[in-house]
Short mmCIF file of C-alpha atoms and ligand atoms in Angstrom, two decimals:
data_model
loop_
_atom_site.label_atom_id
_atom_site.label_comp_id
_atom_site.label_asym_id
_atom_site.label_seq_id
_atom_site.Cartn_x
_atom_site.Cartn_y
_atom_site.Cartn_z
CA MET A 1 0.00 0.00 0.00
CA HIS A 2 1.43 3.39 -0.95
CA ALA A 3 1.38 6.42 1.28
CA MET A 4 -0.90 8.52 -0.87
CA THR A 5 -1.67 12.19 -0.62
CA ALA A 6 -5.00 13.36 -1.95
CA VAL A 7 -4.33 16.61 -3.78
CA SER A 8 -7.38 17.14 -5.94
CA ASP A 9 -10.85 15.55 -5.88
CA PRO A 10 -11.21 12.40 -3.79
CA ALA A 11 -10.90 10.19 -6.86
CA THR A 12 -7.50 11.64 -7.64
CA THR A 13 -4.46 10.46 -5.81
CA VAL A 14 -0.98 11.72 -6.37
CA ARG A 15 1.96 9.60 -5.28
CA ASN A 16 5.13 11.05 -3.86
CA ASP A 17 6.71 7.70 -3.01
CA TRP A 18 7.83 6.54 -6.45
CA THR A 19 10.86 4.29 -6.43
CA ARG A 20 13.56 4.40 -9.06
CA ASP A 21 12.69 0.81 -10.01
CA GLU A 22 9.08 1.74 -10.65
CA ILE A 23 10.11 4.70 -12.78
CA ALA A 24 12.63 2.57 -14.68
CA ALA A 25 9.85 0.02 -15.30
CA LEU A 26 7.69 2.77 -16.83
CA PHE A 27 10.54 3.76 -19.17
CA ASP A 28 10.88 0.06 -20.10
CA LEU A 29 7.24 -0.34 -21.17
CA PRO A 30 6.53 -0.96 -24.84
CA PHE A 31 6.37 2.55 -26.35
CA THR A 32 2.71 2.46 -27.36
CA GLU A 33 1.68 1.08 -23.96
CA LEU A 34 3.62 3.83 -22.18
CA VAL A 35 2.11 6.60 -24.32
CA PHE A 36 -1.37 5.09 -23.96
CA ARG A 37 -1.11 5.09 -20.15
CA ALA A 38 0.19 8.66 -20.14
CA ALA A 39 -2.60 9.77 -22.49
CA GLU A 40 -5.21 8.15 -20.24
CA LEU A 41 -3.96 10.09 -17.20
CA HIS A 42 -3.70 13.26 -19.25
CA ARG A 43 -7.35 12.94 -20.25
CA ALA A 44 -8.42 12.12 -16.71
CA HIS A 45 -6.95 15.29 -15.22
CA HIS A 46 -6.61 17.87 -17.99
CA ARG A 47 -8.45 19.14 -21.03
CA ALA A 48 -6.37 17.13 -23.46
CA GLY A 49 -7.06 19.25 -26.54
CA GLU A 50 -5.68 22.38 -24.87
CA VAL A 51 -2.09 23.53 -24.61
CA GLN A 52 -0.95 26.34 -22.35
CA LEU A 53 0.99 29.13 -24.06
CA CYS A 54 3.85 30.75 -22.13
CA THR A 55 6.25 33.42 -23.31
CA LEU A 56 9.86 33.91 -22.23
CA LEU A 57 11.78 37.13 -21.91
CA SER A 58 15.43 37.44 -20.93
CA ILE A 59 15.39 40.46 -18.62
CA LYS A 60 19.12 40.24 -17.97
CA THR A 61 21.22 38.35 -20.48
CA GLY A 62 24.72 36.82 -20.32
CA GLY A 63 27.72 37.33 -18.09
CA CYS A 64 26.52 34.72 -15.58
CA PRO A 65 29.18 33.53 -13.12
CA GLU A 66 27.77 29.98 -13.03
CA ASP A 67 29.30 27.30 -15.28
CA CYS A 68 26.25 25.32 -16.45
CA GLY A 69 27.65 23.27 -19.34
CA TYR A 70 24.60 23.79 -21.56
CA CYS A 71 24.19 27.54 -21.19
CA SER A 72 25.16 30.27 -23.65
CA GLN A 73 24.94 32.85 -20.87
CA SER A 74 27.74 31.52 -18.66
CA VAL A 75 30.93 33.63 -18.61
CA LYS A 76 32.67 30.28 -19.25
CA ALA A 77 30.92 29.86 -22.61
CA ASP A 78 32.34 31.27 -25.81
CA SER A 79 28.93 31.65 -27.43
CA GLY A 80 28.99 35.24 -28.61
CA VAL A 81 26.08 36.19 -26.33
CA GLU A 82 26.63 39.74 -25.11
CA ALA A 83 26.09 40.57 -21.48
CA THR A 84 23.38 43.17 -20.82
CA ARG A 85 22.16 45.03 -17.76
CA LEU A 86 18.78 44.40 -16.20
CA MET A 87 16.08 45.70 -18.57
CA ASP A 88 13.98 48.72 -17.71
CA VAL A 89 10.64 47.91 -16.16
CA GLN A 90 8.76 49.74 -18.94
CA ALA A 91 10.49 47.74 -21.68
CA VAL A 92 9.58 44.50 -19.89
CA LEU A 93 5.94 45.59 -19.61
CA GLN A 94 5.89 46.41 -23.30
CA ALA A 95 7.12 42.92 -24.16
CA ALA A 96 4.53 41.43 -21.81
CA ALA A 97 1.74 43.38 -23.51
CA GLN A 98 2.87 41.99 -26.86
CA ALA A 99 2.88 38.46 -25.49
CA ARG A 100 -0.62 38.93 -24.05
CA ASP A 101 -1.88 40.29 -27.36
CA ALA A 102 -0.42 37.23 -29.10
CA GLY A 103 -2.53 35.02 -26.82
CA SER A 104 0.05 34.04 -24.22
CA LYS A 105 -1.17 33.24 -20.71
CA ARG A 106 2.03 33.21 -18.71
CA PHE A 107 4.97 35.57 -18.95
CA CYS A 108 8.28 34.07 -17.77
CA MET A 109 11.13 36.46 -17.03
CA GLY A 110 14.65 35.04 -16.83
CA ALA A 111 17.86 36.59 -15.55
CA ALA A 112 21.38 35.23 -16.00
CA TRP A 113 22.25 35.51 -12.33
CA ARG A 114 23.65 33.14 -9.75
CA ASN A 115 21.23 34.96 -7.45
CA PRO A 116 19.58 38.37 -7.47
CA LYS A 117 21.29 41.14 -5.53
CA ASP A 118 19.09 42.91 -3.00
CA ARG A 119 19.47 46.11 -5.02
CA ASP A 120 17.84 44.35 -8.02
CA MET A 121 14.71 43.45 -6.10
CA PRO A 122 12.74 46.71 -6.43
CA ALA A 123 12.87 46.56 -10.24
CA VAL A 124 12.08 42.84 -10.29
CA ILE A 125 9.13 43.42 -7.98
CA ALA A 126 7.84 46.24 -10.19
CA MET A 127 8.02 43.85 -13.16
CA VAL A 128 5.98 41.20 -11.33
CA LYS A 129 3.34 43.71 -10.29
CA GLY A 130 3.14 45.34 -13.72
CA VAL A 131 2.85 42.06 -15.64
CA ARG A 132 0.26 40.76 -13.18
CA ASP A 133 -1.81 43.91 -13.60
CA MET A 134 -2.04 43.08 -17.30
CA GLY A 135 -3.85 39.87 -16.45
CA LEU A 136 -0.94 37.58 -17.24
CA GLU A 137 0.39 34.90 -14.92
CA THR A 138 3.89 35.75 -13.83
CA CYS A 139 6.95 33.50 -13.63
CA MET A 140 10.50 34.45 -12.76
CA THR A 141 13.76 32.54 -12.93
CA LEU A 142 16.54 34.48 -11.24
CA GLY A 143 18.82 31.79 -9.78
CA MET A 144 19.13 31.06 -6.08
CA LEU A 145 16.89 32.97 -3.67
CA SER A 146 17.24 33.84 -0.01
CA GLU A 147 14.26 33.37 2.26
CA THR A 148 13.71 37.15 2.29
CA GLN A 149 13.82 37.41 -1.50
CA ALA A 150 11.33 34.54 -1.88
CA ALA A 151 9.02 36.31 0.58
CA GLN A 152 9.39 39.61 -1.33
CA LEU A 153 8.45 37.90 -4.60
CA ALA A 154 5.47 36.21 -2.97
CA GLU A 155 4.36 39.53 -1.55
CA ALA A 156 4.61 41.09 -5.02
CA GLY A 157 2.19 38.40 -6.22
CA LEU A 158 4.58 36.22 -8.23
CA ASP A 159 2.65 33.18 -9.44
CA TYR A 160 5.53 30.80 -10.32
CA TYR A 161 9.26 30.52 -9.77
CA ASN A 162 11.28 28.44 -12.24
CA HIS A 163 14.31 26.68 -10.85
CA ASN A 164 15.30 23.51 -12.67
CA ILE A 165 17.04 20.51 -11.15
CA ASP A 166 18.18 19.81 -14.71
CA THR A 167 19.36 16.19 -14.35
CA SER A 168 19.82 13.36 -11.87
CA PRO A 169 21.43 14.21 -8.53
CA GLU A 170 24.42 12.00 -9.38
CA ARG A 171 25.05 13.63 -12.78
CA TYR A 172 24.64 17.20 -11.54
CA GLY A 173 28.31 17.75 -10.71
CA GLU A 174 29.33 16.80 -14.28
CA ILE A 175 27.14 19.54 -15.74
CA ILE A 176 27.59 22.34 -13.19
CA THR A 177 30.40 22.77 -10.67
CA THR A 178 29.62 26.23 -9.25
CA ARG A 179 26.66 25.02 -7.16
CA THR A 180 25.24 21.74 -5.93
CA PHE A 181 22.03 19.82 -6.41
CA ALA A 182 21.33 20.50 -2.73
CA ASP A 183 21.61 24.28 -3.36
CA ARG A 184 18.93 23.86 -5.99
CA LEU A 185 16.62 22.00 -3.61
CA ASP A 186 17.19 24.65 -0.92
CA THR A 187 15.89 27.41 -3.20
CA LEU A 188 12.94 25.25 -4.25
CA ASP A 189 12.10 24.76 -0.56
CA ARG A 190 12.22 28.51 0.03
CA VAL A 191 9.96 29.14 -2.97
CA ARG A 192 7.49 26.53 -1.74
CA ALA A 193 7.59 27.86 1.83
CA ALA A 194 6.87 31.37 0.56
CA GLY A 195 3.71 30.05 -1.11
CA ILE A 196 4.85 30.56 -4.71
CA ASN A 197 3.99 27.84 -7.24
CA VAL A 198 7.00 25.78 -8.23
CA CYS A 199 8.18 25.30 -11.82
CA SER A 200 11.01 22.77 -11.95
CA GLY A 201 12.23 20.36 -14.57
CA GLY A 202 15.34 19.85 -16.58
CA ILE A 203 17.10 19.02 -19.78
CA VAL A 204 17.14 15.76 -21.69
CA GLY A 205 19.81 15.04 -24.29
CA MET A 206 22.91 16.14 -22.40
CA GLY A 207 24.58 12.78 -23.04
CA GLU A 208 22.98 11.32 -19.93
CA THR A 209 22.06 7.67 -19.47
CA ARG A 210 18.55 6.24 -19.14
CA ALA A 211 19.36 5.82 -15.42
CA ASP A 212 19.99 9.59 -15.20
CA ARG A 213 16.63 10.29 -16.78
CA VAL A 214 15.06 7.93 -14.23
CA GLY A 215 16.90 9.75 -11.42
CA PHE A 216 15.83 13.13 -12.77
CA ILE A 217 12.12 12.21 -12.85
CA HIS A 218 12.46 10.45 -9.49
CA ALA A 219 13.82 13.62 -7.86
CA LEU A 220 10.80 15.62 -9.09
CA ALA A 221 8.12 12.99 -8.51
CA THR A 222 9.20 12.33 -4.91
CA MET A 223 9.09 15.97 -3.86
CA ALA A 224 6.65 16.39 -0.96
CA GLN A 225 4.50 18.43 -3.35
CA HIS A 226 5.04 17.98 -7.09
CA PRO A 227 6.10 21.09 -9.01
CA GLU A 228 2.98 22.65 -10.51
CA SER A 229 4.93 23.03 -13.76
CA VAL A 230 7.52 20.60 -15.08
CA PRO A 231 9.49 21.89 -18.06
CA VAL A 232 11.14 19.16 -20.11
CA ASN A 233 13.78 20.79 -22.31
CA ALA A 234 15.63 19.05 -25.12
CA LEU A 235 19.18 20.36 -25.10
CA VAL A 236 19.59 23.18 -27.59
CA PRO A 237 23.19 22.64 -28.64
CA ILE A 238 24.82 26.06 -28.58
CA ARG A 239 28.32 26.41 -30.05
CA GLY A 240 30.85 27.58 -27.49
CA THR A 241 29.16 25.75 -24.60
CA VAL A 242 30.69 22.50 -23.33
CA LEU A 243 27.59 20.44 -24.11
CA GLY A 244 26.72 22.23 -27.35
CA ASP A 245 30.20 21.54 -28.72
CA MET A 246 30.04 17.93 -27.53
CA LEU A 247 26.76 17.39 -29.35
CA ALA A 248 27.80 19.23 -32.51
CA ASP A 249 30.96 17.13 -32.71
CA THR A 250 29.26 13.82 -31.96
CA PRO A 251 25.87 13.91 -33.71
CA LEU A 252 25.16 10.37 -32.53
CA ALA A 253 24.93 11.73 -28.99
CA LYS A 254 21.66 13.50 -29.91
CA ILE A 255 18.76 12.21 -27.86
CA ASP A 256 16.61 9.72 -29.69
CA ASP A 257 13.15 11.18 -30.39
CA ILE A 258 11.38 8.15 -28.98
CA GLU A 259 13.40 8.36 -25.76
CA PHE A 260 12.48 12.04 -25.45
CA VAL A 261 8.77 11.20 -25.80
CA ARG A 262 9.21 8.42 -23.23
CA THR A 263 10.58 10.99 -20.77
CA VAL A 264 7.56 13.24 -21.31
CA ALA A 265 5.21 10.27 -20.83
CA VAL A 266 6.93 9.18 -17.60
CA ALA A 267 6.72 12.75 -16.28
CA ARG A 268 2.98 12.78 -17.04
CA ILE A 269 2.35 9.42 -15.37
CA THR A 270 4.36 10.15 -12.23
CA MET A 271 3.10 13.74 -11.84
CA PRO A 272 -0.44 13.49 -13.23
CA LEU A 273 -1.73 16.86 -12.08
CA SER A 274 1.30 18.93 -13.08
CA MET A 275 1.58 20.94 -16.24
CA VAL A 276 4.28 19.25 -18.34
CA ARG A 277 5.94 21.79 -20.60
CA LEU A 278 7.51 20.82 -23.91
CA SER A 279 10.13 23.52 -23.53
CA ALA A 280 13.41 24.29 -25.30
CA GLY A 281 14.35 22.29 -28.36
CA ARG A 282 11.03 22.33 -30.23
CA GLU A 283 12.58 24.21 -33.10
CA ALA A 284 14.67 21.18 -33.98
CA MET A 285 11.73 18.77 -33.51
CA SER A 286 9.38 17.62 -36.24
CA GLU A 287 5.68 18.27 -35.80
CA ALA A 288 5.23 14.51 -35.61
CA VAL A 289 7.50 14.27 -32.56
CA GLN A 290 5.79 17.26 -30.95
CA ALA A 291 2.42 15.61 -31.64
CA LEU A 292 3.65 12.47 -29.86
CA CYS A 293 4.69 14.63 -26.91
CA PHE A 294 1.19 16.17 -26.75
CA LEU A 295 -0.30 12.68 -26.95
CA ALA A 296 2.05 11.60 -24.14
CA GLY A 297 0.74 14.37 -21.91
CA ALA A 298 2.74 17.51 -22.63
CA ASN A 299 0.28 20.39 -22.26
CA SER A 300 2.31 23.57 -22.27
CA ILE A 301 4.81 25.24 -24.61
CA PHE A 302 6.88 28.38 -24.98
CA THR A 303 5.62 30.56 -27.80
CA GLY A 304 7.36 33.28 -29.78
CA ASP A 305 10.44 33.17 -31.96
CA LYS A 306 12.97 33.36 -29.14
CA LEU A 307 13.57 31.47 -25.91
CA LEU A 308 16.18 33.30 -23.79
CA THR A 309 19.01 33.41 -26.32
CA ALA A 310 18.11 30.55 -28.68
CA ALA A 311 15.55 30.47 -31.47
CA ASN A 312 12.08 29.07 -30.87
CA ALA A 313 9.51 27.74 -33.32
CA GLY A 314 7.63 31.08 -33.70
CA ASP A 315 3.95 32.00 -33.46
CA ASP A 316 3.11 31.39 -37.12
CA ALA A 317 4.63 27.92 -37.15
CA ASP A 318 2.87 27.09 -33.88
CA ALA A 319 -0.50 28.40 -35.08
CA ALA A 320 -0.14 26.22 -38.18
CA MET A 321 0.81 23.21 -36.06
CA PHE A 322 -2.13 23.76 -33.69
CA ALA A 323 -4.50 24.00 -36.66
CA ARG A 324 -3.05 20.84 -38.14
CA LEU A 325 -3.33 18.93 -34.89
CA GLY A 326 -6.65 20.45 -33.80
CA LEU A 327 -5.16 21.81 -30.57
CA VAL A 328 -6.32 25.05 -28.96
CA PRO A 329 -4.62 27.42 -26.50
CA MET A 330 -5.54 26.75 -22.87
CA THR A 331 -7.78 29.34 -21.28
CA GLY A 332 -9.09 27.86 -18.01
CA GLU A 333 -7.59 27.05 -14.66
CA GLU A 334 -4.84 24.45 -14.23
CA PRO A 335 -5.69 21.46 -12.00
CA LEU A 336 -3.09 22.04 -9.28
CA ARG A 337 -3.92 25.73 -9.00
CA ALA A 338 -7.62 24.94 -8.89
CA SER A 339 -7.11 22.32 -6.17
CA LYS A 340 -5.03 24.82 -4.18
CA ALA A 341 -7.82 27.35 -4.38
CA ARG A 342 -10.22 24.72 -3.01
CA CYS A 343 -8.13 23.42 -0.11
CA PRO A 344 -6.67 26.10 2.12
CA ALA A 345 -4.00 23.63 3.36
N1 SAM B 401 19.93 31.64 -14.17
C1 SAM B 401 18.74 31.02 -13.81
C2 SAM B 401 18.88 29.57 -13.45
O1 SAM B 401 19.74 28.90 -13.99
O2 SAM B 401 18.09 29.11 -12.63
C3 SAM B 401 17.64 31.16 -14.82
C4 SAM B 401 17.84 31.02 -16.29
S1 SAM B 401 18.33 29.44 -16.90
C5 SAM B 401 18.76 29.83 -18.55
C6 SAM B 401 16.85 28.49 -16.97
C7 SAM B 401 16.92 27.06 -17.48
O3 SAM B 401 17.01 27.05 -18.89
C8 SAM B 401 18.08 26.18 -17.05
O4 SAM B 401 17.92 25.67 -15.77
C9 SAM B 401 18.04 25.09 -18.09
O5 SAM B 401 17.24 24.01 -17.65
C10 SAM B 401 17.42 25.76 -19.31
N2 SAM B 401 18.41 25.89 -20.39
C11 SAM B 401 19.44 26.77 -20.44
N3 SAM B 401 20.16 26.59 -21.57
C12 SAM B 401 19.58 25.58 -22.24
C13 SAM B 401 19.89 24.91 -23.48
N4 SAM B 401 20.93 25.25 -24.22
N5 SAM B 401 19.07 23.92 -23.88
C14 SAM B 401 18.00 23.56 -23.13
N6 SAM B 401 17.68 24.13 -21.95
C15 SAM B 401 18.46 25.13 -21.50
C1 DTB B 402 13.05 26.23 -18.88
O1 DTB B 402 12.98 25.10 -18.36
N1 DTB B 402 13.40 26.47 -20.13
C2 DTB B 402 13.43 27.88 -20.41
C3 DTB B 402 12.89 28.48 -19.08
N2 DTB B 402 12.79 27.35 -18.23
C4 DTB B 402 13.58 29.60 -18.43
C5 DTB B 402 14.75 28.37 -20.86
C6 DTB B 402 15.22 27.67 -22.11
C7 DTB B 402 16.51 28.27 -22.54
C8 DTB B 402 16.95 27.71 -23.85
C9 DTB B 402 18.27 28.20 -24.28
C10 DTB B 402 18.39 29.67 -24.55
O2 DTB B 402 17.44 30.31 -25.02
O3 DTB B 402 19.48 30.18 -24.34
FE1 SF4 B 403 23.63 31.20 -15.37
FE2 SF4 B 403 21.18 30.09 -15.38
FE3 SF4 B 403 22.81 29.94 -17.54
FE4 SF4 B 403 23.42 28.56 -15.39
S1 SF4 B 403 21.57 28.29 -16.66
S2 SF4 B 403 24.85 29.79 -16.61
S3 SF4 B 403 22.73 29.93 -13.76
S4 SF4 B 403 21.92 31.78 -16.70
#
């Protein structure tokens, strides 16, 4: 018997006690069986024909002191990305208005920081308040947060904080050496404690093993409360980054499409109420693979022609894909947010 935690209606149970063996067994299922099970859970808890549209904006680009091996914005990368200062609040609000007019529901602001400085907080807070006032959901990803900063963001009304665990705990040190997996969990705990919704996922296709993908999903699915949003990124190989160069020089290292879809399906099955975001890497994906991801339970994407520094599919291409697949942008409440509104605990 599993220790189950009821999170939504009584018929819905969410497990936080997944074992690595159980997750590995899901990955091992015949592909069509795995996708079928994921699709069943997707339909049980979400409006399966709807996909949430989110838009990214880099509010402070490049010059980051961290050494994340995938990232064009690290000072260690020779990617040609120029370092900028924090954007003006008005310019951010203008970009948010454009995103809203293009039909986006959530506006995600990212800064290439190890952590925000206290002197940055007033501008960041003004951005959260301004974007919220436009009727958009707000998300920020600013690196590590102190307890005080998390409380300030909560007070400003921030809806989500993105902070990815990126890979398995045991692989983390091979990808990033300037912080630890435990540092990441500490910030996630502070975000949770402040009452902000958690967005946490990672990157597939960094040359990891199947066991790492199992460990990555395990770390998310055994959190006391699942992240409300789980972004699954496919590595965007950027020249001048350690991992981008590795992938460009060894094309065989590219993640197999079927294995990517399996990862999405396992995320959906283990975290049935979460929004699973098909995040970076869509530009290099065929519509057929994206369609498989939607079938396997992905129900959120980043729109627009730019992610933070890398290209994204673009609104026209996405509108055409949605029309072709008969998908529509999500308008209503997400299940975990709705359940939160119902239960004060
Ligand atoms: N500096 C903050 C941090 O790391 O938390 C926020 C910005 S950071 C760019 C946000 C996330 O983007 C990373 O955690 C990583 O998962 C993802 N990301 C960065 N570069 C990527 C790439 N080349 N391909 C896929 N995902 C990437
Ligand atoms: C996430 O998981 N993916 C987004 C968002 N959270 C901040 C970032 C993707 C970045 C892709 C590479 C780039 O644009 O530089
Ligand atoms: Fe900095 Fe975030 Fe890029 Fe890492 S992923 S180098 S912390 S901007």
